[in-house]
Amino acid sequence: MFSRSANLLSRLAPLLFVVLWSTGFVGSRMGAPYSEPLTFLSMRFGAVLALLLAITFIQKVRWPNPRQSAHAFVSGFMIHGLYLTGVFWAIDDGMPAGLFALMTGLQPVLTAFFAHLLLSERITRNHVIGFVLGLVGICMVLLPRLSGGTFSVTPIQILVSLVAVISISFGTVYQKRFAANLDMRTATIWQYCAALLFCGGLSLFTETQTIIWSPDFIFALVWLVLVLSIGAIFLLLWLIEKGAVSNTASLFYLVPAVTATISYLLFGEPITLLQVLGMIVTALGVILASRRKA
């Protein structure tokens, strides 16, 4: 009975991760009017650390050795610190969220490249075709959001976005290579320590730390802490540990499609026929990229 439940969980975990990760825009969108981006992120990281420290203290979890802790610290700096700071800064600076989401379509391709170099993961024909389909699919999903308007994107926004995407791509491979098989609770604490030091430091030097404590802001903070920073991240680390990194990365192709669906359900944003077709193409690309054999 237990093995059957565990098998069901392992099958549902990728889908659950995509759904949870895609809801990140809900908290970001709700909390953005009430706080500066890096201040918001720093509070999020600090709240996660406080919660995880309490859990490890109560459960008396064994901590990793200094070398393992250092690896978790580095992976957290890339996956949480550089990536999320880049996302929040670029969008707050005026870069369209849809355009940034389009750029994140490079992530599965970059991750597969890094995994091939560092982990000797084989890049098969199915991977290549799946990655191409995924890119085409997310373009179809996001195109209606980018058309019909004029956007002014600065070189620094493009540079920050690229650094963010490269950071999370390399960070997931680094996690698999050097920080896998650690207790997720303590390893995640070290990860968020790195993220808080980086993001909090930038916030102190560049922002005023002004916060408007509205119900929407509190809900957004709680949502991002519990659902994204703990639920989704734990699932991501588990998926990285249990499977090929390139296969896990291909799941990110589904995020724009699921995000568009959630936008329709919660905010009434329309979904066009082109977006529906893009979702189908994206799903086919992920299925193909996740197959182990060519």
PDB file of N, CA and C in Angstrom, residues 75-174:
ATOM      1  N   SER A  75      24.667  26.584  -4.461  1.00  0.00           N
ATOM      2  CA  SER A  75      23.507  26.296  -5.302  1.00  0.00           C
ATOM      3  C   SER A  75      22.351  27.234  -4.965  1.00  0.00           C
ATOM      4  N   GLY A  76      22.178  27.557  -3.699  1.00  0.00           N
ATOM      5  CA  GLY A  76      21.125  28.487  -3.304  1.00  0.00           C
ATOM      6  C   GLY A  76      21.371  29.895  -3.817  1.00  0.00           C
ATOM      7  N   PHE A  77      22.641  30.296  -3.828  1.00  0.00           N
ATOM      8  CA  PHE A  77      22.985  31.610  -4.361  1.00  0.00           C
ATOM      9  C   PHE A  77      22.567  31.733  -5.823  1.00  0.00           C
ATOM     10  N   MET A  78      22.726  30.639  -6.580  1.00  0.00           N
ATOM     11  CA  MET A  78      22.378  30.684  -8.006  1.00  0.00           C
ATOM     12  C   MET A  78      20.891  30.476  -8.240  1.00  0.00           C
ATOM     13  N   ILE A  79      20.289  29.468  -7.589  1.00  0.00           N
ATOM     14  CA  ILE A  79      18.888  29.122  -7.849  1.00  0.00           C
ATOM     15  C   ILE A  79      17.936  30.168  -7.279  1.00  0.00           C
ATOM     16  N   HIS A  80      18.237  30.682  -6.082  1.00  0.00           N
ATOM     17  CA  HIS A  80      17.334  31.633  -5.429  1.00  0.00           C
ATOM     18  C   HIS A  80      17.849  33.073  -5.520  1.00  0.00           C
ATOM     19  N   GLY A  81      19.100  33.267  -5.124  1.00  0.00           N
ATOM     20  CA  GLY A  81      19.636  34.622  -5.044  1.00  0.00           C
ATOM     21  C   GLY A  81      19.711  35.336  -6.376  1.00  0.00           C
ATOM     22  N   LEU A  82      20.574  34.861  -7.267  1.00  0.00           N
ATOM     23  CA  LEU A  82      20.756  35.524  -8.555  1.00  0.00           C
ATOM     24  C   LEU A  82      19.500  35.464  -9.415  1.00  0.00           C
ATOM     25  N   TYR A  83      18.865  34.296  -9.462  1.00  0.00           N
ATOM     26  CA  TYR A  83      17.710  34.139 -10.354  1.00  0.00           C
ATOM     27  C   TYR A  83      16.547  35.026  -9.934  1.00  0.00           C
ATOM     28  N   LEU A  84      16.072  34.890  -8.693  1.00  0.00           N
ATOM     29  CA  LEU A  84      14.891  35.641  -8.273  1.00  0.00           C
ATOM     30  C   LEU A  84      15.167  37.142  -8.188  1.00  0.00           C
ATOM     31  N   THR A  85      16.377  37.506  -7.780  1.00  0.00           N
ATOM     32  CA  THR A  85      16.722  38.923  -7.765  1.00  0.00           C
ATOM     33  C   THR A  85      16.674  39.498  -9.175  1.00  0.00           C
ATOM     34  N   GLY A  86      17.200  38.735 -10.142  1.00  0.00           N
ATOM     35  CA  GLY A  86      17.153  39.181 -11.529  1.00  0.00           C
ATOM     36  C   GLY A  86      15.731  39.311 -12.044  1.00  0.00           C
ATOM     37  N   VAL A  87      14.878  38.331 -11.707  1.00  0.00           N
ATOM     38  CA  VAL A  87      13.473  38.366 -12.139  1.00  0.00           C
ATOM     39  C   VAL A  87      12.767  39.605 -11.592  1.00  0.00           C
ATOM     40  N   PHE A  88      12.844  39.799 -10.284  1.00  0.00           N
ATOM     41  CA  PHE A  88      12.120  40.901  -9.658  1.00  0.00           C
ATOM     42  C   PHE A  88      12.667  42.251 -10.102  1.00  0.00           C
ATOM     43  N   TRP A  89      14.002  42.347 -10.231  1.00  0.00           N
ATOM     44  CA  TRP A  89      14.576  43.640 -10.612  1.00  0.00           C
ATOM     45  C   TRP A  89      14.206  44.011 -12.039  1.00  0.00           C
ATOM     46  N   ALA A  90      14.341  43.055 -12.967  1.00  0.00           N
ATOM     47  CA  ALA A  90      14.075  43.352 -14.382  1.00  0.00           C
ATOM     48  C   ALA A  90      12.621  43.749 -14.601  1.00  0.00           C
ATOM     49  N   ILE A  91      11.692  43.021 -13.979  1.00  0.00           N
ATOM     50  CA  ILE A  91      10.267  43.333 -14.153  1.00  0.00           C
ATOM     51  C   ILE A  91       9.929  44.666 -13.486  1.00  0.00           C
ATOM     52  N   ASP A  92      10.494  44.913 -12.291  1.00  0.00           N
ATOM     53  CA  ASP A  92      10.253  46.180 -11.611  1.00  0.00           C
ATOM     54  C   ASP A  92      10.851  47.347 -12.391  1.00  0.00           C
ATOM     55  N   ASP A  93      11.932  47.095 -13.144  1.00  0.00           N
ATOM     56  CA  ASP A  93      12.579  48.138 -13.924  1.00  0.00           C
ATOM     57  C   ASP A  93      11.827  48.444 -15.219  1.00  0.00           C
ATOM     58  N   GLY A  94      10.786  47.656 -15.501  1.00  0.00           N
ATOM     59  CA  GLY A  94       9.967  47.949 -16.669  1.00  0.00           C
ATOM     60  C   GLY A  94       9.950  46.891 -17.747  1.00  0.00           C
ATOM     61  N   MET A  95      10.671  45.798 -17.559  1.00  0.00           N
ATOM     62  CA  MET A  95      10.655  44.744 -18.560  1.00  0.00           C
ATOM     63  C   MET A  95       9.331  43.988 -18.485  1.00  0.00           C
ATOM     64  N   PRO A  96       8.632  43.795 -19.608  1.00  0.00           N
ATOM     65  CA  PRO A  96       7.362  43.061 -19.579  1.00  0.00           C
ATOM     66  C   PRO A  96       7.532  41.656 -19.027  1.00  0.00           C
ATOM     67  N   ALA A  97       6.638  41.255 -18.116  1.00  0.00           N
ATOM     68  CA  ALA A  97       6.740  39.923 -17.513  1.00  0.00           C
ATOM     69  C   ALA A  97       6.644  38.827 -18.567  1.00  0.00           C
ATOM     70  N   GLY A  98       5.803  39.056 -19.586  1.00  0.00           N
ATOM     71  CA  GLY A  98       5.670  38.063 -20.651  1.00  0.00           C
ATOM     72  C   GLY A  98       6.954  37.887 -21.426  1.00  0.00           C
ATOM     73  N   LEU A  99       7.674  38.983 -21.650  1.00  0.00           N
ATOM     74  CA  LEU A  99       8.936  38.893 -22.371  1.00  0.00           C
ATOM     75  C   LEU A  99       9.980  38.160 -21.542  1.00  0.00           C
ATOM     76  N   PHE A 100       9.987  38.420 -20.230  1.00  0.00           N
ATOM     77  CA  PHE A 100      10.921  37.695 -19.370  1.00  0.00           C
ATOM     78  C   PHE A 100      10.584  36.209 -19.367  1.00  0.00           C
ATOM     79  N   ALA A 101       9.290  35.881 -19.298  1.00  0.00           N
ATOM     80  CA  ALA A 101       8.884  34.473 -19.335  1.00  0.00           C
ATOM     81  C   ALA A 101       9.326  33.816 -20.631  1.00  0.00           C
ATOM     82  N   LEU A 102       9.292  34.589 -21.714  1.00  0.00           N
ATOM     83  CA  LEU A 102       9.745  34.054 -22.996  1.00  0.00           C
ATOM     84  C   LEU A 102      11.235  33.733 -22.958  1.00  0.00           C
ATOM     85  N   MET A 103      12.015  34.585 -22.308  1.00  0.00           N
ATOM     86  CA  MET A 103      13.456  34.355 -22.212  1.00  0.00           C
ATOM     87  C   MET A 103      13.778  33.136 -21.353  1.00  0.00           C
ATOM     88  N   THR A 104      12.923  32.847 -20.374  1.00  0.00           N
ATOM     89  CA  THR A 104      13.169  31.666 -19.545  1.00  0.00           C
ATOM     90  C   THR A 104      13.001  30.374 -20.336  1.00  0.00           C
ATOM     91  N   GLY A 105      12.468  30.473 -21.562  1.00  0.00           N
ATOM     92  CA  GLY A 105      12.403  29.296 -22.419  1.00  0.00           C
ATOM     93  C   GLY A 105      13.779  28.763 -22.775  1.00  0.00           C
ATOM     94  N   LEU A 106      14.809  29.591 -22.568  1.00  0.00           N
ATOM     95  CA  LEU A 106      16.180  29.132 -22.798  1.00  0.00           C
ATOM     96  C   LEU A 106      16.658  28.183 -21.694  1.00  0.00           C
ATOM     97  N   GLN A 107      15.963  28.196 -20.552  1.00  0.00           N
ATOM     98  CA  GLN A 107      16.460  27.452 -19.398  1.00  0.00           C
ATOM     99  C   GLN A 107      16.622  25.952 -19.641  1.00  0.00           C
ATOM    100  N   PRO A 108      15.605  25.244 -20.167  1.00  0.00           N
ATOM    101  CA  PRO A 108      15.799  23.804 -20.383  1.00  0.00           C
ATOM    102  C   PRO A 108      16.955  23.494 -21.334  1.00  0.00           C
ATOM    103  N   VAL A 109      17.131  24.337 -22.364  1.00  0.00           N
ATOM    104  CA  VAL A 109      18.218  24.104 -23.308  1.00  0.00           C
ATOM    105  C   VAL A 109      19.566  24.302 -22.622  1.00  0.00           C
ATOM    106  N   LEU A 110      19.695  25.402 -21.860  1.00  0.00           N
ATOM    107  CA  LEU A 110      20.946  25.668 -21.155  1.00  0.00           C
ATOM    108  C   LEU A 110      21.231  24.590 -20.104  1.00  0.00           C
ATOM    109  N   THR A 111      20.181  24.157 -19.400  1.00  0.00           N
ATOM    110  CA  THR A 111      20.354  23.126 -18.381  1.00  0.00           C
ATOM    111  C   THR A 111      20.838  21.822 -18.997  1.00  0.00           C
ATOM    112  N   ALA A 112      20.252  21.439 -20.134  1.00  0.00           N
ATOM    113  CA  ALA A 112      20.694  20.219 -20.810  1.00  0.00           C
ATOM    114  C   ALA A 112      22.155  20.329 -21.239  1.00  0.00           C
ATOM    115  N   PHE A 113      22.562  21.522 -21.691  1.00  0.00           N
ATOM    116  CA  PHE A 113      23.957  21.740 -22.098  1.00  0.00           C
ATOM    117  C   PHE A 113      24.895  21.607 -20.904  1.00  0.00           C
ATOM    118  N   PHE A 114      24.552  22.251 -19.781  1.00  0.00           N
ATOM    119  CA  PHE A 114      25.391  22.162 -18.584  1.00  0.00           C
ATOM    120  C   PHE A 114      25.417  20.730 -18.033  1.00  0.00           C
ATOM    121  N   ALA A 115      24.258  20.044 -18.075  1.00  0.00           N
ATOM    122  CA  ALA A 115      24.197  18.663 -17.587  1.00  0.00           C
ATOM    123  C   ALA A 115      25.055  17.741 -18.444  1.00  0.00           C
ATOM    124  N   HIS A 116      25.110  18.025 -19.731  1.00  0.00           N
ATOM    125  CA  HIS A 116      25.966  17.234 -20.624  1.00  0.00           C
ATOM    126  C   HIS A 116      27.438  17.443 -20.277  1.00  0.00           C
ATOM    127  N   LEU A 117      27.818  18.676 -19.961  1.00  0.00           N
ATOM    128  CA  LEU A 117      29.216  18.974 -19.660  1.00  0.00           C
ATOM    129  C   LEU A 117      29.642  18.448 -18.287  1.00  0.00           C
ATOM    130  N   LEU A 118      28.797  18.647 -17.275  1.00  0.00           N
ATOM    131  CA  LEU A 118      29.193  18.343 -15.897  1.00  0.00           C
ATOM    132  C   LEU A 118      28.742  16.970 -15.415  1.00  0.00           C
ATOM    133  N   LEU A 119      27.622  16.470 -15.942  1.00  0.00           N
ATOM    134  CA  LEU A 119      27.075  15.207 -15.457  1.00  0.00           C
ATOM    135  C   LEU A 119      27.116  14.106 -16.506  1.00  0.00           C
ATOM    136  N   SER A 120      27.605  14.439 -17.696  1.00  0.00           N
ATOM    137  CA  SER A 120      27.678  13.480 -18.809  1.00  0.00           C
ATOM    138  C   SER A 120      26.312  12.931 -19.185  1.00  0.00           C
ATOM    139  N   GLU A 121      25.253  13.733 -18.949  1.00  0.00           N
ATOM    140  CA  GLU A 121      23.928  13.315 -19.386  1.00  0.00           C
ATOM    141  C   GLU A 121      23.849  13.408 -20.905  1.00  0.00           C
ATOM    142  N   ARG A 122      23.337  12.367 -21.503  1.00  0.00           N
ATOM    143  CA  ARG A 122      23.299  12.300 -22.955  1.00  0.00           C
ATOM    144  C   ARG A 122      22.186  13.179 -23.514  1.00  0.00           C
ATOM    145  N   ILE A 123      22.495  13.957 -24.539  1.00  0.00           N
ATOM    146  CA  ILE A 123      21.493  14.755 -25.242  1.00  0.00           C
ATOM    147  C   ILE A 123      21.042  13.960 -26.460  1.00  0.00           C
ATOM    148  N   THR A 124      19.824  13.468 -26.419  1.00  0.00           N
ATOM    149  CA  THR A 124      19.312  12.606 -27.478  1.00  0.00           C
ATOM    150  C   THR A 124      18.550  13.417 -28.528  1.00  0.00           C
ATOM    151  N   ARG A 125      18.166  12.742 -29.591  1.00  0.00           N
ATOM    152  CA  ARG A 125      17.345  13.372 -30.622  1.00  0.00           C
ATOM    153  C   ARG A 125      16.015  13.813 -30.041  1.00  0.00           C
ATOM    154  N   ASN A 126      15.446  13.004 -29.150  1.00  0.00           N
ATOM    155  CA  ASN A 126      14.183  13.385 -28.510  1.00  0.00           C
ATOM    156  C   ASN A 126      14.335  14.668 -27.698  1.00  0.00           C
ATOM    157  N   HIS A 127      15.483  14.815 -27.024  1.00  0.00           N
ATOM    158  CA  HIS A 127      15.732  16.040 -26.277  1.00  0.00           C
ATOM    159  C   HIS A 127      15.694  17.250 -27.200  1.00  0.00           C
ATOM    160  N   VAL A 128      16.429  17.167 -28.302  1.00  0.00           N
ATOM    161  CA  VAL A 128      16.530  18.300 -29.229  1.00  0.00           C
ATOM    162  C   VAL A 128      15.156  18.658 -29.788  1.00  0.00           C
ATOM    163  N   ILE A 129      14.421  17.649 -30.272  1.00  0.00           N
ATOM    164  CA  ILE A 129      13.097  17.909 -30.846  1.00  0.00           C
ATOM    165  C   ILE A 129      12.151  18.445 -29.772  1.00  0.00           C
ATOM    166  N   GLY A 130      12.223  17.856 -28.568  1.00  0.00           N
ATOM    167  CA  GLY A 130      11.364  18.311 -27.477  1.00  0.00           C
ATOM    168  C   GLY A 130      11.657  19.744 -27.076  1.00  0.00           C
ATOM    169  N   PHE A 131      12.942  20.118 -27.032  1.00  0.00           N
ATOM    170  CA  PHE A 131      13.304  21.480 -26.670  1.00  0.00           C
ATOM    171  C   PHE A 131      12.809  22.474 -27.722  1.00  0.00           C
ATOM    172  N   VAL A 132      12.936  22.106 -28.988  1.00  0.00           N
ATOM    173  CA  VAL A 132      12.465  22.986 -30.066  1.00  0.00           C
ATOM    174  C   VAL A 132      10.949  23.161 -29.981  1.00  0.00           C
ATOM    175  N   LEU A 133      10.230  22.048 -29.768  1.00  0.00           N
ATOM    176  CA  LEU A 133       8.773  22.139 -29.635  1.00  0.00           C
ATOM    177  C   LEU A 133       8.384  22.992 -28.430  1.00  0.00           C
ATOM    178  N   GLY A 134       9.118  22.832 -27.336  1.00  0.00           N
ATOM    179  CA  GLY A 134       8.834  23.622 -26.150  1.00  0.00           C
ATOM    180  C   GLY A 134       8.998  25.111 -26.399  1.00  0.00           C
ATOM    181  N   LEU A 135      10.083  25.488 -27.080  1.00  0.00           N
ATOM    182  CA  LEU A 135      10.307  26.896 -27.401  1.00  0.00           C
ATOM    183  C   LEU A 135       9.202  27.444 -28.297  1.00  0.00           C
ATOM    184  N   VAL A 136       8.835  26.656 -29.325  1.00  0.00           N
ATOM    185  CA  VAL A 136       7.751  27.083 -30.219  1.00  0.00           C
ATOM    186  C   VAL A 136       6.444  27.233 -29.445  1.00  0.00           C
ATOM    187  N   GLY A 137       6.183  26.286 -28.549  1.00  0.00           N
ATOM    188  CA  GLY A 137       4.943  26.320 -27.774  1.00  0.00           C
ATOM    189  C   GLY A 137       4.838  27.534 -26.877  1.00  0.00           C
ATOM    190  N   ILE A 138       5.907  27.866 -26.139  1.00  0.00           N
ATOM    191  CA  ILE A 138       5.817  29.019 -25.240  1.00  0.00           C
ATOM    192  C   ILE A 138       5.750  30.322 -26.030  1.00  0.00           C
ATOM    193  N   CYS A 139       6.353  30.349 -27.227  1.00  0.00           N
ATOM    194  CA  CYS A 139       6.203  31.528 -28.087  1.00  0.00           C
ATOM    195  C   CYS A 139       4.740  31.712 -28.473  1.00  0.00           C
ATOM    196  N   MET A 140       4.062  30.607 -28.791  1.00  0.00           N
ATOM    197  CA  MET A 140       2.651  30.682 -29.156  1.00  0.00           C
ATOM    198  C   MET A 140       1.793  31.115 -27.972  1.00  0.00           C
ATOM    199  N   VAL A 141       2.154  30.660 -26.769  1.00  0.00           N
ATOM    200  CA  VAL A 141       1.386  31.020 -25.580  1.00  0.00           C
ATOM    201  C   VAL A 141       1.561  32.499 -25.240  1.00  0.00           C
ATOM    202  N   LEU A 142       2.778  33.018 -25.374  1.00  0.00           N
ATOM    203  CA  LEU A 142       3.064  34.372 -24.932  1.00  0.00           C
ATOM    204  C   LEU A 142       2.895  35.426 -26.012  1.00  0.00           C
ATOM    205  N   LEU A 143       2.819  35.017 -27.280  1.00  0.00           N
ATOM    206  CA  LEU A 143       2.736  35.982 -28.370  1.00  0.00           C
ATOM    207  C   LEU A 143       1.546  36.939 -28.236  1.00  0.00           C
ATOM    208  N   PRO A 144       0.338  36.439 -27.880  1.00  0.00           N
ATOM    209  CA  PRO A 144      -0.783  37.387 -27.728  1.00  0.00           C
ATOM    210  C   PRO A 144      -0.542  38.444 -26.669  1.00  0.00           C
ATOM    211  N   ARG A 145       0.283  38.128 -25.646  1.00  0.00           N
ATOM    212  CA  ARG A 145       0.551  39.102 -24.599  1.00  0.00           C
ATOM    213  C   ARG A 145       1.568  40.149 -25.036  1.00  0.00           C
ATOM    214  N   LEU A 146       2.407  39.786 -25.997  1.00  0.00           N
ATOM    215  CA  LEU A 146       3.451  40.705 -26.433  1.00  0.00           C
ATOM    216  C   LEU A 146       3.018  41.543 -27.631  1.00  0.00           C
ATOM    217  N   SER A 147       1.992  41.109 -28.342  1.00  0.00           N
ATOM    218  CA  SER A 147       1.543  41.837 -29.530  1.00  0.00           C
ATOM    219  C   SER A 147       0.595  42.951 -29.133  1.00  0.00           C
ATOM    220  N   GLY A 148       0.480  43.901 -30.024  1.00  0.00           N
ATOM    221  CA  GLY A 148      -0.468  44.989 -29.782  1.00  0.00           C
ATOM    222  C   GLY A 148       0.046  46.084 -28.894  1.00  0.00           C
ATOM    223  N   GLY A 149       1.340  46.100 -28.595  1.00  0.00           N
ATOM    224  CA  GLY A 149       1.897  47.147 -27.755  1.00  0.00           C
ATOM    225  C   GLY A 149       3.345  47.381 -28.101  1.00  0.00           C
ATOM    226  N   THR A 150       3.881  48.486 -27.644  1.00  0.00           N
ATOM    227  CA  THR A 150       5.288  48.797 -27.891  1.00  0.00           C
ATOM    228  C   THR A 150       6.032  48.739 -26.573  1.00  0.00           C
ATOM    229  N   PHE A 151       7.106  47.985 -26.537  1.00  0.00           N
ATOM    230  CA  PHE A 151       7.864  47.812 -25.317  1.00  0.00           C
ATOM    231  C   PHE A 151       9.271  48.374 -25.517  1.00  0.00           C
ATOM    232  N   SER A 152       9.742  49.105 -24.536  1.00  0.00           N
ATOM    233  CA  SER A 152      11.097  49.623 -24.556  1.00  0.00           C
ATOM    234  C   SER A 152      11.920  48.800 -23.573  1.00  0.00           C
ATOM    235  N   VAL A 153      12.786  47.962 -24.099  1.00  0.00           N
ATOM    236  CA  VAL A 153      13.612  47.089 -23.269  1.00  0.00           C
ATOM    237  C   VAL A 153      15.050  47.562 -23.363  1.00  0.00           C
ATOM    238  N   THR A 154      15.670  47.790 -22.213  1.00  0.00           N
ATOM    239  CA  THR A 154      17.035  48.307 -22.188  1.00  0.00           C
ATOM    240  C   THR A 154      18.041  47.161 -22.219  1.00  0.00           C
ATOM    241  N   PRO A 155      19.261  47.443 -22.661  1.00  0.00           N
ATOM    242  CA  PRO A 155      20.308  46.408 -22.657  1.00  0.00           C
ATOM    243  C   PRO A 155      20.574  45.825 -21.264  1.00  0.00           C
ATOM    244  N   ILE A 156      20.496  46.667 -20.221  1.00  0.00           N
ATOM    245  CA  ILE A 156      20.759  46.166 -18.874  1.00  0.00           C
ATOM    246  C   ILE A 156      19.673  45.188 -18.437  1.00  0.00           C
ATOM    247  N   GLN A 157      18.422  45.420 -18.856  1.00  0.00           N
ATOM    248  CA  GLN A 157      17.339  44.480 -18.549  1.00  0.00           C
ATOM    249  C   GLN A 157      17.581  43.133 -19.226  1.00  0.00           C
ATOM    250  N   ILE A 158      18.015  43.159 -20.480  1.00  0.00           N
ATOM    251  CA  ILE A 158      18.329  41.922 -21.196  1.00  0.00           C
ATOM    252  C   ILE A 158      19.482  41.197 -20.519  1.00  0.00           C
ATOM    253  N   LEU A 159      20.519  41.955 -20.136  1.00  0.00           N
ATOM    254  CA  LEU A 159      21.696  41.342 -19.492  1.00  0.00           C
ATOM    255  C   LEU A 159      21.321  40.692 -18.167  1.00  0.00           C
ATOM    256  N   VAL A 160      20.556  41.402 -17.339  1.00  0.00           N
ATOM    257  CA  VAL A 160      20.139  40.855 -16.044  1.00  0.00           C
ATOM    258  C   VAL A 160      19.278  39.615 -16.240  1.00  0.00           C
ATOM    259  N   SER A 161      18.411  39.642 -17.239  1.00  0.00           N
ATOM    260  CA  SER A 161      17.540  38.498 -17.510  1.00  0.00           C
ATOM    261  C   SER A 161      18.366  37.279 -17.923  1.00  0.00           C
ATOM    262  N   LEU A 162      19.336  37.487 -18.784  1.00  0.00           N
ATOM    263  CA  LEU A 162      20.186  36.384 -19.226  1.00  0.00           C
ATOM    264  C   LEU A 162      20.994  35.806 -18.070  1.00  0.00           C
ATOM    265  N   VAL A 163      21.531  36.685 -17.218  1.00  0.00           N
ATOM    266  CA  VAL A 163      22.284  36.213 -16.052  1.00  0.00           C
ATOM    267  C   VAL A 163      21.383  35.374 -15.145  1.00  0.00           C
ATOM    268  N   ALA A 164      20.133  35.808 -14.962  1.00  0.00           N
ATOM    269  CA  ALA A 164      19.188  35.081 -14.113  1.00  0.00           C
ATOM    270  C   ALA A 164      18.894  33.694 -14.676  1.00  0.00           C
ATOM    271  N   VAL A 165      18.648  33.623 -15.989  1.00  0.00           N
ATOM    272  CA  VAL A 165      18.319  32.337 -16.610  1.00  0.00           C
ATOM    273  C   VAL A 165      19.526  31.396 -16.590  1.00  0.00           C
ATOM    274  N   ILE A 166      20.709  31.928 -16.896  1.00  0.00           N
ATOM    275  CA  ILE A 166      21.927  31.108 -16.847  1.00  0.00           C
ATOM    276  C   ILE A 166      22.183  30.634 -15.426  1.00  0.00           C
ATOM    277  N   SER A 167      21.897  31.495 -14.450  1.00  0.00           N
ATOM    278  CA  SER A 167      22.153  31.160 -13.048  1.00  0.00           C
ATOM    279  C   SER A 167      21.312  29.979 -12.580  1.00  0.00           C
ATOM    280  N   ILE A 168      19.992  30.013 -12.841  1.00  0.00           N
ATOM    281  CA  ILE A 168      19.155  28.901 -12.385  1.00  0.00           C
ATOM    282  C   ILE A 168      19.447  27.633 -13.179  1.00  0.00           C
ATOM    283  N   SER A 169      19.841  27.780 -14.447  1.00  0.00           N
ATOM    284  CA  SER A 169      20.169  26.610 -15.272  1.00  0.00           C
ATOM    285  C   SER A 169      21.415  25.910 -14.730  1.00  0.00           C
ATOM    286  N   PHE A 170      22.455  26.687 -14.485  1.00  0.00           N
ATOM    287  CA  PHE A 170      23.688  26.108 -13.945  1.00  0.00           C
ATOM    288  C   PHE A 170      23.498  25.659 -12.503  1.00  0.00           C
ATOM    289  N   GLY A 171      22.673  26.417 -11.752  1.00  0.00           N
ATOM    290  CA  GLY A 171      22.451  26.084 -10.349  1.00  0.00           C
ATOM    291  C   GLY A 171      21.793  24.733 -10.149  1.00  0.00           C
ATOM    292  N   THR A 172      20.832  24.377 -11.020  1.00  0.00           N
ATOM    293  CA  THR A 172      20.184  23.073 -10.887  1.00  0.00           C
ATOM    294  C   THR A 172      21.160  21.935 -11.189  1.00  0.00           C
ATOM    295  N   VAL A 173      22.055  22.153 -12.147  1.00  0.00           N
ATOM    296  CA  VAL A 173      23.063  21.139 -12.449  1.00  0.00           C
ATOM    297  C   VAL A 173      24.065  21.029 -11.302  1.00  0.00           C
ATOM    298  N   TYR A 174      24.461  22.168 -10.747  1.00  0.00           N
ATOM    299  CA  TYR A 174      25.372  22.182  -9.601  1.00  0.00           C
ATOM    300  C   TYR A 174      24.745  21.453  -8.412  1.00  0.00           C
TER     301      TYR A 174
END
